[in-house]
C-alpha positions in Angstrom: -20.6 -17.7 -3.8 -24.3 -17.1 -4.0 -25.5 -14.4 -6.3 -27.8 -13.0 -3.5 -28.9 -13.6 0.0 -28.3 -12.1 3.4 -24.9 -11.9 4.9 -23.4 -10.7 8.2 -19.8 -10.0 9.1 -18.7 -10.2 12.7 -18.5 -6.7 14.2 -14.9 -5.5 14.1 -12.9 -2.3 13.9 -9.4 -1.3 13.0 -8.0 1.9 14.3 -5.5 2.8 11.6 -5.5 3.2 7.8 -5.0 1.5 5.4 -6.1 -1.5 7.4 -4.7 -5.0 7.8 -6.0 -8.0 6.0 -4.5 -10.7 8.2 -6.6 -9.7 11.2 -9.9 -9.5 9.4 -12.7 -12.0 10.2 -13.3 -13.6 7.8 -10.2 -13.1 5.6 -11.2 -11.6 2.3 -11.3 -14.2 -0.6 -8.5 -13.5 -3.1 -8.8 -16.9 -4.9 -11.3 -19.4 -6.2 -10.7 -23.0 -6.7 -12.7 -23.0 -10.0 -10.7 -20.1 -11.6 -9.3 -21.5 -14.8 -6.3 -19.5 -16.1 -5.5 -19.7 -19.8 -2.2 -17.8 -20.3 -4.0 -14.5 -20.9 -1.1 -12.5 -19.7 1.8 -14.7 -20.5 5.1 -12.9 -20.8 3.7 -9.6 -19.5 5.1 -7.4 -16.7 2.4 -5.9 -14.4 2.6 -3.3 -11.6 -0.2 -3.2 -9.1 -0.3 -0.4 -6.5 -1.8 -1.3 -3.2 -1.3 -5.0 -4.2 -0.7 -6.4 -0.7 -4.3 -6.9 0.3 -8.0 -6.6 -0.8 -8.7 -6.2 -4.4 -5.0 -5.5 -5.2 -4.0 -8.9 -3.8 -6.7 -10.7 -5.8 -5.6 -8.9 -9.0 -1.9 -9.8 -8.4 -2.8 -13.4 -7.8 -5.0 -13.7 -11.0 -2.3 -11.9 -13.0 0.3 -14.4 -11.8 -1.9 -17.3 -12.6 -2.4 -15.9 -16.1 1.4 -15.9 -16.6 2.4 -12.3 -15.7 5.4 -11.2 -13.8 4.0 -9.1 -10.9 5.4 -6.3 -8.8 3.2 -4.5 -6.2 3.5 -1.7 -3.8 2.5 -1.5 -0.1 2.7 0.8 2.9 5.9 0.1 4.9 5.5 -1.0 8.5 1.7 -0.9 8.4 1.3 -3.5 5.7 4.5 -5.6 6.1 2.7 -8.8 7.1 0.2 -8.6 4.3 2.9 -7.8 1.8 4.9 -10.9 2.9 1.8 -13.0 2.7 1.0 -11.8 -0.8 4.6 -12.4 -2.0 4.2 -16.0 -0.8 0.9 -16.3 -2.6 2.4 -15.0 -5.8 5.4 -17.3 -5.7 3.1 -20.3 -5.5 0.8 -18.9 -8.3 3.5 -17.8 -10.8 4.0 -19.8 -14.0 7.4 -21.3 -14.7 8.4 -18.7 -17.3 7.5 -15.7 -15.2 10.1 -14.0 -13.0 9.8 -13.8 -9.2 7.4 -11.2 -7.8 8.6 -8.2 -5.9 7.0 -6.0 -3.2 8.0 -2.4 -3.1 7.3 -0.2 0.0 6.3 3.3 -1.1 4.2 6.4 -0.2 2.7 6.9 -3.6 1.4 10.4 -2.9 4.6 12.0 -4.0 6.1 12.1 -7.5 9.6 11.1 -6.6 8.4 8.0 -4.8 6.4 6.9 -7.8 9.4 7.3 -10.0 11.5 5.2 -7.7 8.8 2.4 -7.9 8.8 2.5 -11.7 12.6 2.5 -11.8 12.8 -0.5 -9.5 10.4 -2.4 -11.6 12.1 -1.6 -14.9 15.5 -2.4 -13.4 14.2 -5.8 -12.4 12.1 -6.7 -15.4 13.1 -4.3 -18.2 9.7 -2.8 -19.0 6.1 -2.4 -17.9 3.1 -3.8 -19.9 0.3 -3.4 -17.4 -0.1 -0.7 -14.8 -2.9 -1.1 -12.2 -3.5 2.1 -10.2 -5.3 0.7 -7.1 -3.9 2.2 -3.9 -6.5 4.1 -1.9 -7.5 5.3 1.5 -10.9 6.5 2.9 -12.2 8.2 6.0 -15.7 8.8 7.3 -16.9 12.3 7.6 -20.1 13.9 9.0 -20.1 17.0 6.9 -17.8 18.9 4.6 -16.8 21.0 7.6 -15.1 17.9 9.0 -12.6 17.7 6.2 -9.6 20.0 6.8 -6.9 20.9 4.3 -4.4 18.4 5.6 -6.8 15.4 5.3 -8.1 16.5 1.9 -4.6 16.8 0.6 -3.6 13.4 2.0 -6.6 11.6 0.5 -6.2 13.2 -2.9 -2.4 12.5 -2.9 -3.0 8.8 -2.2 -6.1 8.3 -4.4 -5.5 10.4 -7.5 -2.1 12.2 -7.4 -0.5 8.7 -7.3 -2.4 7.7 -10.4 -1.0 10.7 -12.3 2.5 10.1 -11.0 2.6 6.4 -11.7 1.2 6.8 -15.2 3.6 9.6 -16.2 6.6 7.6 -15.2 5.4 4.1 -16.3 4.5 5.4 -19.8 8.2 5.9 -20.6 8.5 2.1 -20.4 5.2 1.0 -22.0 4.7 0.2 -25.7 1.8 -0.3 -28.0 -0.5 -3.0 -26.6 0.1 -2.0 -23.0 -2.7 -1.3 -20.6 -3.5 1.0 -17.7 -6.3 0.1 -15.4 -7.5 2.5 -12.7 -9.6 1.5 -9.7 -12.5 3.9 -9.1 -15.7 3.1 -7.2 -19.5 2.9 -7.4 -19.4 6.0 -5.2 -18.2 8.1 -8.1 -21.5 7.4 -9.8 -24.0 7.4 -6.9 -22.3 9.6 -4.4 -21.6 8.9 -0.8 -22.3 11.5 1.9 -20.2 9.6 4.5 -17.1 9.4 2.3 -17.1 12.8 0.7 -13.4 13.3 0.0 -12.9 9.7 -1.0 -15.9 9.9 -3.4 -14.5 13.0 -4.9 -11.2 11.3 -5.7 -13.1 8.4 -7.3 -15.0 10.8 -9.6 -11.6 12.4 -10.5 -10.3 8.9 -11.4 -13.2 8.3 -13.8 -12.4 11.6 -15.6 -8.7 10.9 -15.5 -9.3 7.5 -17.1 -11.4 9.0 -19.9 -9.0 11.8 -20.6 -5.8 9.7 -20.5 -7.5 7.1 -22.8 -8.0 9.8 -25.4 -4.4 11.0 -25.0 -2.9 7.5 -25.5 -5.2 6.0 -28.1 -2.8 7.0 -30.9 0.0 5.1 -29.1 -2.0 1.9 -28.9 -2.1 2.0 -25.1 -5.5 1.4 -23.6 -6.8 3.0 -20.4 -9.8 1.7 -18.6 -11.2 1.5 -15.1 -13.1 -0.8 -12.7 -15.7 0.7 -10.3 -16.4 -1.9 -7.6 -19.4 -1.8 -5.3 -19.1 -2.8 -1.6 -16.1 -5.2 -1.4 -14.9 -6.9 1.7 -11.4 -5.5 2.1 -9.2 -3.9 4.9 -10.5 -0.5 4.0 -13.9 -1.5 5.5 -13.0 -2.2 9.2 -10.5 0.6 9.0 -13.2 3.1 8.0 -16.5 2.2 9.6 -18.0 1.4 13.0 -18.6 -2.2 14.2 -22.3 -2.0 13.4 -21.7 -0.6 9.9 -19.1 -3.4 9.3 -21.6 -6.0 10.4 -24.2 -4.8 7.9 -21.7 -3.9 5.1 -22.9 -4.6 1.6 -26.6 -5.2 2.3 -27.7 -2.1 0.3 -27.0 -3.5 -3.1 -29.6 -5.7 -4.9 -27.6 -8.9 -4.1 -27.8 -7.9 -0.5 -24.2 -8.8 0.3 -20.7 -7.5 -0.1 -18.5 -8.8 -2.9 -15.2 -10.6 -2.4 -12.0 -9.4 -4.0 -11.8 -12.4 -6.3 -15.2 -11.4 -7.7 -13.6 -8.2 -8.9 -10.2 -9.3 -10.0 -11.3 -11.0 -13.3 -12.5 -7.6 -14.5 -8.9 -6.5 -14.3 -7.7 -9.6 -16.1 -10.2 -8.9 -18.9 -9.0 -5.3 -19.3 -5.3 -6.2 -19.2 -5.7 -8.9 -21.9 -5.5 -7.6 -25.4 -7.3 -10.5 -27.1 -10.2 -10.0 -24.6 -10.5 -6.2 -24.6 -8.7 -4.8 -27.6 -11.7 -2.6 -28.4 -12.0 -1.2 -24.9 -10.5 2.1 -23.9 -11.9 4.9 -21.8 -14.4 2.5 -20.3 -15.3 1.4 -16.7 -16.5 -2.0 -15.6 -19.0 -2.2 -12.7 -18.8 -5.3 -10.5 -21.1 -4.0 -7.9 -23.8 -6.5 -6.9 -26.5 -5.3 -9.2 -26.6 -1.6 -8.6 -27.6 0.4 -11.7 -25.4 3.4 -12.2 -26.2 4.2 -15.9 -22.5 4.7 -16.7 
C-alpha cells in the first residue's frame, strides 16, 4: 500500500447499520501477505467485540496468526455472513496449539448480554487475557436537533456502555499481564460535526481508557486505546452518501483511507506484553498523518 496518493472508491450505499463487509466494493483488506507473525500472543485468549468485519476482523486475524485463541461478537441476522466468513478466516490462521475460534451473537448495549458473552468465552477457554472493545455504530446528523433521545441512547449503549459492561465482567477472569484495548477514533480529538453523537462516544472512550488504566495499574492489567483515522470498513457505506463514500479518506495528509490491516498491528502491539509493557492509559493514532496533539 502506498503511503500517499489519490484514491477513489466506487460510489455505494448500504441502507442498514452496522453494514455488511461482503457486499462492499472493494472488500476491505484484513490481511497482508508480508505480515510476519512471531508468536507474540501465543497461549493467550482474546475477545474482540464487533470482530466479524472491518477493523475487528483484521484484529482477530492478526491475533490468530500470533498464536491467540480468538472469540468475537457480531450482530445476529445482520452480520451472519460476515461472521461465518471471519470464522473460516480464523480457522485457517490459527496456530496448532490454539483452540478453535468462536463467534457469539450479541447486542452488547445491555449488561446481561455482555455477561453472557464473557461467560461463554470463559466456559469455552477458561479465562480471558485480552479484551478488545471495538463494536460501534454511527449515523450522520445535520444538527444536534436531529438527534432524539432514542437514537442517542442507542449509540451510547453500543459505543460506550458496552465497553463498561464487557470490562466489568471480563475483569473477573483476567490476571496480571492481561490487556484491555478500546477502539476510539480520530473524531474524539478533532471533532466531527456530521457524526456528533458518535464523536461524543469516542471522546468518552478516551476518558474511560485513561480512568480505567489508573484503576487497574496496581493489578498489572494494562488499558490502552487505538484511535483510527478514516478506515475502509462497513460503517462507511452504511453511514454516508454515495458521493461521500467515493471521496472517503481524502482529507488526511496521505489523501486516502486506511485499510483495516493497517490498523490491526497497533492492537497486536498493545496486546503483547513484551512489546508494550510500559504502555497504559495511552492511545495510538493510525490516521494517515493527521496531527492530533494527543
